[in-house]
Coordinates of N, CA, C and O in Angstrom, one line a residue:
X11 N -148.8 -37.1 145.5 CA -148.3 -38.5 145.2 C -147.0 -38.7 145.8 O -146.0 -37.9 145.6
X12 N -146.9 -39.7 146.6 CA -145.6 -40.1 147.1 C -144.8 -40.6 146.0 O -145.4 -41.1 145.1
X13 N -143.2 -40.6 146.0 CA -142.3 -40.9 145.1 C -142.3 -42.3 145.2 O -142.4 -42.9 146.3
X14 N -142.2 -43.0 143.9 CA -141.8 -44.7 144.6 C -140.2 -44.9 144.9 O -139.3 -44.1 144.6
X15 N -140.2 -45.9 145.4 CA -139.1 -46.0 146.1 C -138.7 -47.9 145.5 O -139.5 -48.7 145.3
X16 N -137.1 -47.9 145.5 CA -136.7 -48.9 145.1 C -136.9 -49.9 145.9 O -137.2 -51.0 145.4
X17 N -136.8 -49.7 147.9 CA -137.2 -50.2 148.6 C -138.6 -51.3 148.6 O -138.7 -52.5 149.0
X18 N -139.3 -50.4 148.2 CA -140.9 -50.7 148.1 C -141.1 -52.0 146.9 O -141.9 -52.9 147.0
X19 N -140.2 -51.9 146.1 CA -140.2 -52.8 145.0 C -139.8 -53.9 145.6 O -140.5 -54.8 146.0
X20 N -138.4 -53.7 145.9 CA -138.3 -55.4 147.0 C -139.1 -56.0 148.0 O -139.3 -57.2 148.3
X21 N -139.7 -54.6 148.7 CA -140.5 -55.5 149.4 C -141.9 -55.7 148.6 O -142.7 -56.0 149.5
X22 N -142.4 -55.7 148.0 CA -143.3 -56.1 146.9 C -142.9 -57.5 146.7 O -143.8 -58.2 147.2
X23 N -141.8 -58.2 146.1 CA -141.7 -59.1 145.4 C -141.2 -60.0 146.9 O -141.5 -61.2 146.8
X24 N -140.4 -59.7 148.1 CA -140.6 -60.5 149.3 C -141.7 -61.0 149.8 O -141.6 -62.2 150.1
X25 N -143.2 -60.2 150.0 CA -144.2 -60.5 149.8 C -144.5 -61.5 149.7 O -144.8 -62.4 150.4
X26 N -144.3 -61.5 148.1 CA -145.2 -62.4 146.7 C -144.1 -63.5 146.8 O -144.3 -64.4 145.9
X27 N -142.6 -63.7 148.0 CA -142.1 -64.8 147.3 C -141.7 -65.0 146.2 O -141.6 -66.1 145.7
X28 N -141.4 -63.7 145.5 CA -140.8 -63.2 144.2 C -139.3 -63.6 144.1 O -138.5 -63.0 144.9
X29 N -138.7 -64.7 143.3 CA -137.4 -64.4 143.4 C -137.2 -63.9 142.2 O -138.1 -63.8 141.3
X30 N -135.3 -63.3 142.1 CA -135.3 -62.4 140.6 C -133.6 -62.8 140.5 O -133.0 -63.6 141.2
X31 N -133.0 -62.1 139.5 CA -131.7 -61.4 139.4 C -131.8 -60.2 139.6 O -132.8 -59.6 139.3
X32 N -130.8 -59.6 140.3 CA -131.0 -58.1 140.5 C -129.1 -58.1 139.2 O -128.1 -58.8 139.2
X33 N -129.6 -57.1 138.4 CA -128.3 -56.5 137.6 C -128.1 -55.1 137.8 O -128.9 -54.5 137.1
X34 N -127.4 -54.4 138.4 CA -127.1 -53.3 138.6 C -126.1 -52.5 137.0 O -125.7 -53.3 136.3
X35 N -125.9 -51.5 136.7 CA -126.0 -51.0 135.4 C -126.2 -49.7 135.5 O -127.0 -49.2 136.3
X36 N -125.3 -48.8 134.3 CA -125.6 -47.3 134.2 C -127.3 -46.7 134.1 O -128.3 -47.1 133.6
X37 N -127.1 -45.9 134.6 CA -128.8 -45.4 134.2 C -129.2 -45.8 132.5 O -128.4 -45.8 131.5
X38 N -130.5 -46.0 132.6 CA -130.9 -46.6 130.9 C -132.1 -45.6 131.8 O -132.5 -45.5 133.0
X39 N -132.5 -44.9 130.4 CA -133.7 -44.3 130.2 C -134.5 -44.0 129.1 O -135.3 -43.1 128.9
X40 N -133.6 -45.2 128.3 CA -134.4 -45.9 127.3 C -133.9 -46.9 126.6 O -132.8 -46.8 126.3
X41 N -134.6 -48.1 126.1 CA -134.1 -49.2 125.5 C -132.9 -49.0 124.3 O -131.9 -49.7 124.0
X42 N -133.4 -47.6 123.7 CA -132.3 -47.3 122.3 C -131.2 -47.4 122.6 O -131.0 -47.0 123.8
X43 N -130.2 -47.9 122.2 CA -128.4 -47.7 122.2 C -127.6 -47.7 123.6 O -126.8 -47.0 124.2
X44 N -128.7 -49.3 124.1 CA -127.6 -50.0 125.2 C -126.6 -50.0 124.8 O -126.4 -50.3 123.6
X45 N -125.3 -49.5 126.2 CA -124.0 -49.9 126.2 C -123.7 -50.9 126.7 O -122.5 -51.0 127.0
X46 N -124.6 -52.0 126.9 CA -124.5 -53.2 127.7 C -125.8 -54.0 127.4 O -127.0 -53.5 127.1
X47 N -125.2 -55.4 127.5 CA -126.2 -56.5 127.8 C -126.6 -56.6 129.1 O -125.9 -56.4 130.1
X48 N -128.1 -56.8 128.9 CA -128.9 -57.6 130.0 C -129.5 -59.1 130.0 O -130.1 -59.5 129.0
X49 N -129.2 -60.0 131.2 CA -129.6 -61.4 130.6 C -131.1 -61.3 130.0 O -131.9 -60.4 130.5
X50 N -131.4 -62.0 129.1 CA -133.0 -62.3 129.1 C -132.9 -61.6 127.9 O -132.0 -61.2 127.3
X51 N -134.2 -61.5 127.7 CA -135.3 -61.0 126.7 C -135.6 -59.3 127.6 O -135.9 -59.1 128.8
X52 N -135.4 -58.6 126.6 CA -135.8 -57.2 127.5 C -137.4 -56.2 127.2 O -137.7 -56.2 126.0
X53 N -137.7 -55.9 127.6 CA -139.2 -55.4 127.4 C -138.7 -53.6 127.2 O -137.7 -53.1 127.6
X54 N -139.6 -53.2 126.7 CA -140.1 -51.5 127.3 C -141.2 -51.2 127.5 O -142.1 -52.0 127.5
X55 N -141.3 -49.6 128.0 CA -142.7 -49.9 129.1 C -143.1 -48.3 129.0 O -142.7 -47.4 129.7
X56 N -144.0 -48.1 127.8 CA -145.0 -46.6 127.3 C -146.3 -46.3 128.2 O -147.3 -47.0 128.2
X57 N -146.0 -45.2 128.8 CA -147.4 -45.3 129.3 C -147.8 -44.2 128.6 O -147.2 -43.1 128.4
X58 N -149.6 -44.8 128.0 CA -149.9 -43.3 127.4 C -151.4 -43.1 127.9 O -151.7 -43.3 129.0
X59 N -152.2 -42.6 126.8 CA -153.5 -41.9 127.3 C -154.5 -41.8 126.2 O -154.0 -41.7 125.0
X60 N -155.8 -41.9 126.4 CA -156.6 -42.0 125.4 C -156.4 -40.5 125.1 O -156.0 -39.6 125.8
X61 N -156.9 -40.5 123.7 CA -157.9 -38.8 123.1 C -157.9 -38.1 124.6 O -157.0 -37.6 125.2
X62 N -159.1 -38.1 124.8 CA -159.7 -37.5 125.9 C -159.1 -37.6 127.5 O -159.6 -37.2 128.6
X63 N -158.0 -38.3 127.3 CA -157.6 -38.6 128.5 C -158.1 -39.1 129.9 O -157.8 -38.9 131.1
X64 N -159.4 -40.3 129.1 CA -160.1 -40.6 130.2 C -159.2 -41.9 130.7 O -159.0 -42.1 131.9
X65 N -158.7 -42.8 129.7 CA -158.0 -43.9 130.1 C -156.7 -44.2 129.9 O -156.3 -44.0 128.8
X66 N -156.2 -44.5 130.5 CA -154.8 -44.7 130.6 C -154.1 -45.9 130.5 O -154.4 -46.7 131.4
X67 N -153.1 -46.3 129.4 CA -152.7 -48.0 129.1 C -151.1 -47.6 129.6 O -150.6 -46.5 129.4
X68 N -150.4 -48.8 130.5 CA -149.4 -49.1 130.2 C -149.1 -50.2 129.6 O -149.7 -51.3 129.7
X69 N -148.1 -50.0 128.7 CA -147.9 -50.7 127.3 C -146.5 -51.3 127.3 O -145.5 -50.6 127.5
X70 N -146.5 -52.8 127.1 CA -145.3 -53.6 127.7 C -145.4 -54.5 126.7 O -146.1 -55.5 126.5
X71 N -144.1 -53.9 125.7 CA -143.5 -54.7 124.8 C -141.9 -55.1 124.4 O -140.9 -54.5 124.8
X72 N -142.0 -56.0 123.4 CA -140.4 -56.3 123.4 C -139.3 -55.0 123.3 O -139.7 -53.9 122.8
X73 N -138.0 -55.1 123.6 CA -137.6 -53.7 123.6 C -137.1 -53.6 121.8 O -136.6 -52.6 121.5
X74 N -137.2 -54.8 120.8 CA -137.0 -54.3 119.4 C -138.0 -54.2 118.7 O -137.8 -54.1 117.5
X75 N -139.2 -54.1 119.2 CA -140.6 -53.3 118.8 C -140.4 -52.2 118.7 O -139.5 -51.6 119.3
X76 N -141.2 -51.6 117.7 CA -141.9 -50.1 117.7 C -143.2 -50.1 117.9 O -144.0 -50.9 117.4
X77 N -143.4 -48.7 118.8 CA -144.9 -49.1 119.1 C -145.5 -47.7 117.9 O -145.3 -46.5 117.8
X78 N -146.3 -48.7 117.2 CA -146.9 -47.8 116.3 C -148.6 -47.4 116.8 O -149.4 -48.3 117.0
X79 N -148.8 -46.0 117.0 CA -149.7 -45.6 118.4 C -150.9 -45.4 117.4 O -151.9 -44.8 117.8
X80 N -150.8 -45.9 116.2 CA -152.0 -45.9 115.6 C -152.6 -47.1 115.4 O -153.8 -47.4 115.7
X81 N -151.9 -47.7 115.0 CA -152.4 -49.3 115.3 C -152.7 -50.1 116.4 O -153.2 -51.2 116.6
X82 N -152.2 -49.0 117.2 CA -152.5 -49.5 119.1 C -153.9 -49.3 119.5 O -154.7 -50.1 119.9
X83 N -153.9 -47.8 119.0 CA -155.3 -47.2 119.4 C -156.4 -48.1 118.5 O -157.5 -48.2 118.9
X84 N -156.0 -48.7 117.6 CA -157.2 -48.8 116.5 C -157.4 -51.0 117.3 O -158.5 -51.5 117.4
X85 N -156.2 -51.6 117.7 CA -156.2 -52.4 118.7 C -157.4 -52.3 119.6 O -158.5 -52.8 119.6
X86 N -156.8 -51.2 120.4 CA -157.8 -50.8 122.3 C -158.8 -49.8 122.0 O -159.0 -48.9 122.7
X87 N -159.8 -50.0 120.5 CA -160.5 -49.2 120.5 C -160.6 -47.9 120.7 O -161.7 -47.6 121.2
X88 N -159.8 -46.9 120.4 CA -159.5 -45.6 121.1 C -159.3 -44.7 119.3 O -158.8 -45.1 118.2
X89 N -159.5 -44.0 119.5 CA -159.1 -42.7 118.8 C -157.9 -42.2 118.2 O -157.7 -42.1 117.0
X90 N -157.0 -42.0 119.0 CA -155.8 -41.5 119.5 C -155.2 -42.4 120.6 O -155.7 -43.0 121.5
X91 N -153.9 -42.3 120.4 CA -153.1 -42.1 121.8 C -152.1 -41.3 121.9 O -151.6 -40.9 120.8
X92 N -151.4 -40.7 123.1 CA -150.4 -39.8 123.4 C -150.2 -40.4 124.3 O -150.9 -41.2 124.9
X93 N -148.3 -39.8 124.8 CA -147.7 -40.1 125.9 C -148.2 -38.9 127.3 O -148.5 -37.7 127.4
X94 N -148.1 -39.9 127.9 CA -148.4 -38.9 129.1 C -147.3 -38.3 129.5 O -146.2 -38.9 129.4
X95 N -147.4 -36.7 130.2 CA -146.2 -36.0 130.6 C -145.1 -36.7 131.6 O -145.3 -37.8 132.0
X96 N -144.3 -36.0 131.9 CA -143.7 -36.7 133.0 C -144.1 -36.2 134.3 O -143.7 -36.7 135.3
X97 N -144.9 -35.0 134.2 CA -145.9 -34.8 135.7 C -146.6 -35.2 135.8 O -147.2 -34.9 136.9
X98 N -147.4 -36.2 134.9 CA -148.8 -37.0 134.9 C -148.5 -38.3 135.2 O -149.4 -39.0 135.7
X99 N -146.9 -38.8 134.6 CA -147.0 -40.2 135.5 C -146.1 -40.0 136.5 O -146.2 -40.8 137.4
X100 N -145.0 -39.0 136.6 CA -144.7 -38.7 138.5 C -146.2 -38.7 139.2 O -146.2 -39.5 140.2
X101 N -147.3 -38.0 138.8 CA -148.3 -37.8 140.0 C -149.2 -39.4 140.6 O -149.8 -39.8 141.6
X102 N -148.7 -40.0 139.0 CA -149.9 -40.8 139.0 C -149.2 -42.3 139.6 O -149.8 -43.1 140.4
X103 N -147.8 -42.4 138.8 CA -147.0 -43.6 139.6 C -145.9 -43.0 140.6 O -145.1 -43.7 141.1
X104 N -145.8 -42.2 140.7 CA -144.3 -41.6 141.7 C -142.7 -41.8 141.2 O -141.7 -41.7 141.9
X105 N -142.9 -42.3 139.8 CA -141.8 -42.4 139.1 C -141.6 -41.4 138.1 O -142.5 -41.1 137.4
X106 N -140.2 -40.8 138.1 CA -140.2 -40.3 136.7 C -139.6 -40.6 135.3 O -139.0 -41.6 135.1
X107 N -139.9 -39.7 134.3 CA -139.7 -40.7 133.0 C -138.3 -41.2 132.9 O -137.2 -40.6 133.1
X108 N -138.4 -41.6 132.7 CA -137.2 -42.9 132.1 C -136.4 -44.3 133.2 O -135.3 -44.8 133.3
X109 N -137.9 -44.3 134.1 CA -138.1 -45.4 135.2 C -139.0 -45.4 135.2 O -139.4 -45.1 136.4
X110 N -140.0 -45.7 134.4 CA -141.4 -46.5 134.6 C -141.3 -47.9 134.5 O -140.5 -48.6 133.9
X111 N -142.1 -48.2 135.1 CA -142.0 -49.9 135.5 C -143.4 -49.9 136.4 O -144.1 -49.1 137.0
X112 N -143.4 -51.9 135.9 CA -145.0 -51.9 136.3 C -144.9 -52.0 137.7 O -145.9 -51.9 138.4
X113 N -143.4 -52.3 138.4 CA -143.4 -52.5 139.9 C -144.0 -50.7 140.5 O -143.9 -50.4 141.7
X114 N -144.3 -50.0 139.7 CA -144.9 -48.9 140.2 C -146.3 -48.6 140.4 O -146.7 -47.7 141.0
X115 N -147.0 -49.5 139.8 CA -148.6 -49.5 139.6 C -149.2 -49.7 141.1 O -150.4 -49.5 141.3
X116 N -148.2 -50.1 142.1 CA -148.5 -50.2 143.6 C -149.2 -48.8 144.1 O -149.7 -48.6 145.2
X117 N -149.0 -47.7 143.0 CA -149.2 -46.4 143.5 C -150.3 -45.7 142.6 O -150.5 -44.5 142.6
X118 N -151.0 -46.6 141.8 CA -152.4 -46.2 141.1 C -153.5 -46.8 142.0 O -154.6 -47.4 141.5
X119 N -153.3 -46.8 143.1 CA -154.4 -46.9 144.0 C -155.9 -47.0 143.3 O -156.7 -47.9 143.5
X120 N -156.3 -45.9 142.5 CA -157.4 -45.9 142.0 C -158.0 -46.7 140.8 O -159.1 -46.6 140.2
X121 N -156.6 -47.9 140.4 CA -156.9 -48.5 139.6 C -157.4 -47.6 137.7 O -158.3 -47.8 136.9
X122 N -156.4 -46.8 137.6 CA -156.5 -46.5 136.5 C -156.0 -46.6 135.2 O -156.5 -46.3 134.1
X123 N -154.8 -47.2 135.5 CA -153.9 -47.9 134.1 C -154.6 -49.1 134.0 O -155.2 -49.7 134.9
X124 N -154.3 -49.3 132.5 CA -154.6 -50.8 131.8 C -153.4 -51.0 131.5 O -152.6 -50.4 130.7
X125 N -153.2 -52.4 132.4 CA -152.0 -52.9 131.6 C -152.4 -53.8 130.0 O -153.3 -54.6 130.0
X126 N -151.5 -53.4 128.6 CA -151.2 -54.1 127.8 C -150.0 -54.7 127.5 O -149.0 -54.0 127.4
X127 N -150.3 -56.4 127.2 CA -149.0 -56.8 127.2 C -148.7 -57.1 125.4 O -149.6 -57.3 124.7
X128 N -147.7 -57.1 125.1 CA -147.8 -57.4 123.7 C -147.6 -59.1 123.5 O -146.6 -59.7 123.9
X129 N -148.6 -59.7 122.8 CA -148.2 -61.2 122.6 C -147.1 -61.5 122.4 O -146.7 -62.3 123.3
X130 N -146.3 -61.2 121.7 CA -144.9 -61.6 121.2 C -144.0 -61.6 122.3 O -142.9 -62.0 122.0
X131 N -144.2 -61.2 123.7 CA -143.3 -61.6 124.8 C -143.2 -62.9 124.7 O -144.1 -63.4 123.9
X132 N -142.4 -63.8 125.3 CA -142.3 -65.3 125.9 C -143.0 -64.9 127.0 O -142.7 -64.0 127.8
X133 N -144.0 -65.7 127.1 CA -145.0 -65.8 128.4 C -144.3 -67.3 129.8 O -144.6 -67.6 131.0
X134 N -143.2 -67.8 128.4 CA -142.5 -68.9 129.6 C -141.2 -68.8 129.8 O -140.4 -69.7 130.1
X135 N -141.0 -67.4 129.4 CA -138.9 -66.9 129.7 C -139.6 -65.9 131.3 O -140.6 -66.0 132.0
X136 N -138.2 -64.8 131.2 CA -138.2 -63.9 132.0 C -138.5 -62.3 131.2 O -138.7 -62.2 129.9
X137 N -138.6 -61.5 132.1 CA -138.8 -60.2 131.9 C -137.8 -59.1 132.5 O -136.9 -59.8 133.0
X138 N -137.6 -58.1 132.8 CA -136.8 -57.6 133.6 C -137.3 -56.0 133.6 O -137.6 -55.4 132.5
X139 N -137.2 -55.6 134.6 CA -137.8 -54.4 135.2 C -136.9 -53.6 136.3 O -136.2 -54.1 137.2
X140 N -137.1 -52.0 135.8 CA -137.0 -51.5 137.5 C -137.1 -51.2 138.3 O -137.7 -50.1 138.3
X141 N -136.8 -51.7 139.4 CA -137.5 -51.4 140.9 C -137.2 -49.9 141.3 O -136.6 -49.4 142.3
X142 N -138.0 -49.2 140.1 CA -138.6 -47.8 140.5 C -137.4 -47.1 140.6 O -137.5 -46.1 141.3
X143 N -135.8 -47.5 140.1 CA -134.6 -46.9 140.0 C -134.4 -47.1 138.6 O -135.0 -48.1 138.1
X144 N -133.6 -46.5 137.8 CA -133.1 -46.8 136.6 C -131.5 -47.3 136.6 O -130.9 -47.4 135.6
X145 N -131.1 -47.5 137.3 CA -130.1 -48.2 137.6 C -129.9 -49.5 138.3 O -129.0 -49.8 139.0
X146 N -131.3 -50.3 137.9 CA -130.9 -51.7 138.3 C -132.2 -52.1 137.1 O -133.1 -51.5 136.4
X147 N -131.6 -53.5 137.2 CA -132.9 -54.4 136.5 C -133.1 -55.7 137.1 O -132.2 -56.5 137.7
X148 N -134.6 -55.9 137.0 CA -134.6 -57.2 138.2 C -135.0 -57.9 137.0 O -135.7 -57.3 136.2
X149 N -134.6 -59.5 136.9 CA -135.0 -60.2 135.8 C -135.4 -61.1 136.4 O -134.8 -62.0 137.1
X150 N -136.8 -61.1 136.3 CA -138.2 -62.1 137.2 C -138.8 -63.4 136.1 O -138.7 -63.3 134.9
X151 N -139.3 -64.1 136.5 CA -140.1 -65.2 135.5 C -141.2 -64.4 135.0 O -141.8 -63.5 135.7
X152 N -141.4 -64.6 133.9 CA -143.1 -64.1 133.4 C -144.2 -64.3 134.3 O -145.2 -63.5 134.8
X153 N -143.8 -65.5 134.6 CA -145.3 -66.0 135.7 C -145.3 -65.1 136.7 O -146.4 -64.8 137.3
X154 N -144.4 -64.7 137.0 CA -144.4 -64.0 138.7 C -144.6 -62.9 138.4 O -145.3 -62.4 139.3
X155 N -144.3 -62.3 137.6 CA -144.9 -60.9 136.9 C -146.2 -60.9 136.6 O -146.9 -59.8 136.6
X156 N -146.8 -62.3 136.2 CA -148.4 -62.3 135.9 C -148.8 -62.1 137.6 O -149.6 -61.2 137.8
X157 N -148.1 -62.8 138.6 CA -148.9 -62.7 140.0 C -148.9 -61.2 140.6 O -149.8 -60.7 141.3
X158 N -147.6 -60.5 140.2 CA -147.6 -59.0 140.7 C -148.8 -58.5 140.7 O -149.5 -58.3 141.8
X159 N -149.3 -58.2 138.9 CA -150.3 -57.5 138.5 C -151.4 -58.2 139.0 O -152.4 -57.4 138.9
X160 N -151.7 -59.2 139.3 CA -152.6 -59.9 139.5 C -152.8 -59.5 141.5 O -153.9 -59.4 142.0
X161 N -151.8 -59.5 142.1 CA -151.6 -59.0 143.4 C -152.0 -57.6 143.3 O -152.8 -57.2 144.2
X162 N -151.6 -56.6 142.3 CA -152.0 -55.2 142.9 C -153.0 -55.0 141.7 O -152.9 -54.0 141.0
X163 N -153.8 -55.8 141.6 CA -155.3 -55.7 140.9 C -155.3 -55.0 139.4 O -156.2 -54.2 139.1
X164 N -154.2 -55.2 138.6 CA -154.1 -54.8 137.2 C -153.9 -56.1 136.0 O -152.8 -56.3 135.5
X165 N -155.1 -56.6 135.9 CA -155.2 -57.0 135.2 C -154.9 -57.2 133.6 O -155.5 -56.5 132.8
X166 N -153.8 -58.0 133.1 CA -153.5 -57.4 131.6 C -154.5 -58.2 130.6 O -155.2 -59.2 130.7
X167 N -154.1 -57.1 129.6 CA -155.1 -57.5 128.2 C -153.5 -58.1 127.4 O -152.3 -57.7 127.5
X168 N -154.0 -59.0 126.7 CA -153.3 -59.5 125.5 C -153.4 -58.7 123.9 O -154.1 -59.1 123.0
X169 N -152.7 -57.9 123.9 CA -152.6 -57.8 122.2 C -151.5 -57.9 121.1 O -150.3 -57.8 121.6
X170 N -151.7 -58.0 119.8 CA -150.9 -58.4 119.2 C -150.4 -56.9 118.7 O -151.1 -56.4 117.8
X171 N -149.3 -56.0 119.2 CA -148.9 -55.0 119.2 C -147.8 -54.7 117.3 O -147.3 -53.6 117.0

């Protein structure tokens, strides 16, 4: 698996005619105990794994949620869920943990993540993500983030997380 690259993210959203804010910012490699504001509404972004490890959800909710992984699973039909290692989503998106972002799903070629989004986003504010660095955040319209996934063939489910 090739690494992703921040590069790759801009040209992704050049493409798609994506415009954004780019905010540059200490490394965050996790929503807990920002030293700083970001404009917008901010999301986080779990990727985990069924039981058996046949399927794979990335999981996109507000960042003052908790994701309770039992109520998820019992949501997406599933058994269980666990987080996946950080050599399973290095292999699988080319990012490592504490820079996942869905601008990385360009590298699930085989279409294996499910994206879930959690209802309680604003579906008509912004979101903000990073471009496969943890030292930036790009703060995009919701909409244009529906076209990403919709461009690199990941489809989201709606649930009420």
């Amino acid at each position: 698996m090739s690494q992703a690259t921040e590069q790759e993210a801009y040209d992704l959203l050049s493409h798609l005619k994506i415009s954004y804010q780019k905010v540059d910012h200490p490394a965050i490699t996790s929503v807990k105990n920002l030293t700083f504001d970001l404009p917008g509404p901010q999301v986080k972004n779990l990727l985990l794994k069924s039981k058996k490890g046949k399927q794979i959800y990335l999981v996109i909710l507000p960042d003052e949620k908790q994701a309770d992984l039992k109520k998820l699973a019992d949501e997406l039909s599933e058994k269980r869920l666990s987080f996946l290692s950080e050599e399973q989503m290095t292999q699988l998106l080319g990012v490592p943990a504490g820079t996942l972002t869905p601008l990385a799903l360009m590298h699930d070629t085989k279409n294996q993540i499910q994206v879930v989004i959690d209802v309680a986003i604003d579906q008509k504010d912004t979101v903000g993500f990073h471009p496969n660095v943890n030292t930036t955040t790009l703060i995009i319209d919701f909409v244009d983030f529906q076209k990403i996934l919709k461009y690199l063939n990941h489809p989201p489910i709606f649930e009420n997380l």
